[in-house]
Amino acid sequence: MARKSLTCKELGNEDCKRKFTGYNEGEVLMKAIQHIMWDHKVEKVTPEMKDNIRSLIKDEPAS
């Protein structure tokens, strides 16, 4: 099973180099939400924001 990944840059934060990886979409989603709330000071993550984040999560290439 392929690991999932997402970068903060893909979320629109061009200067942020943070990458989130996990074994499933939920794990990556949780890491990304925690990061944007703590490091980018986003106070509330709406269902629409979660859907957008979820849509950007992709399978990592096999190594």
Tab-separated table of C-alpha atoms in Angstrom:
chain	number	residue	atom	x	y	z
A	1	MET	CA	0.000	0.000	0.000
A	2	ALA	CA	1.406	3.378	-1.037
A	3	ARG	CA	2.047	6.025	1.566
A	4	LYS	CA	0.199	9.322	1.176
A	5	SER	CA	1.808	12.769	1.091
A	6	LEU	CA	1.162	16.483	0.832
A	7	THR	CA	3.334	19.594	1.067
A	8	CYS	CA	2.396	22.904	2.612
A	9	LYS	CA	3.445	24.528	-0.662
A	10	GLU	CA	0.675	22.568	-2.410
A	11	LEU	CA	-1.753	24.191	0.036
A	12	GLY	CA	-0.675	27.624	-1.218
A	13	ASN	CA	2.035	28.481	1.314
A	14	GLU	CA	4.850	29.075	-1.178
A	15	ASP	CA	7.518	29.783	1.464
A	16	CYS	CA	6.792	26.749	3.659
A	17	LYS	CA	8.788	23.588	2.957
A	18	ARG	CA	6.878	21.281	5.347
A	19	LYS	CA	5.872	17.860	3.992
A	20	PHE	CA	3.265	15.604	5.570
A	21	THR	CA	3.308	11.851	5.050
A	22	GLY	CA	1.265	8.994	6.411
A	23	TYR	CA	-0.112	5.549	5.775
A	24	ASN	CA	-3.578	6.900	4.971
A	25	GLU	CA	-5.409	10.083	4.021
A	26	GLY	CA	-6.669	10.700	7.557
A	27	GLU	CA	-3.165	10.685	9.020
A	28	VAL	CA	-1.894	13.205	6.459
A	29	LEU	CA	-5.003	15.366	6.882
A	30	MET	CA	-4.542	15.493	10.667
A	31	LYS	CA	-0.855	16.457	10.358
A	32	ALA	CA	-1.614	19.168	7.794
A	33	ILE	CA	-4.427	20.674	9.885
A	34	GLN	CA	-2.284	20.730	13.029
A	35	HIS	CA	0.513	22.437	11.098
A	36	ILE	CA	-1.619	25.166	9.556
A	37	MET	CA	-3.304	25.895	12.890
A	38	TRP	CA	-0.102	25.997	14.956
A	39	ASP	CA	2.482	27.334	12.509
A	40	HIS	CA	0.339	29.474	10.215
A	41	LYS	CA	-2.077	30.644	12.938
A	42	VAL	CA	-5.262	29.496	11.190
A	43	GLU	CA	-7.900	29.626	13.930
A	44	LYS	CA	-10.622	27.494	12.349
A	45	VAL	CA	-10.525	24.817	9.681
A	46	THR	CA	-13.853	24.652	7.871
A	47	PRO	CA	-15.303	21.541	6.211
A	48	GLU	CA	-14.541	23.175	2.850
A	49	MET	CA	-10.884	23.618	3.835
A	50	LYS	CA	-10.716	19.959	4.895
A	51	ASP	CA	-12.199	18.899	1.546
A	52	ASN	CA	-9.630	21.028	-0.299
A	53	ILE	CA	-6.744	19.580	1.727
A	54	ARG	CA	-8.069	16.052	1.201
A	55	SER	CA	-8.264	16.617	-2.574
A	56	LEU	CA	-4.550	17.505	-2.704
A	57	ILE	CA	-3.277	14.406	-0.867
A	58	LYS	CA	-1.583	12.000	-3.251
A	59	ASP	CA	0.156	8.629	-3.265
A	60	GLU	CA	3.924	8.809	-2.819
A	61	PRO	CA	5.949	7.225	-5.607
A	62	ALA	CA	7.248	3.750	-4.790
A	63	SER	CA	10.880	3.749	-3.733
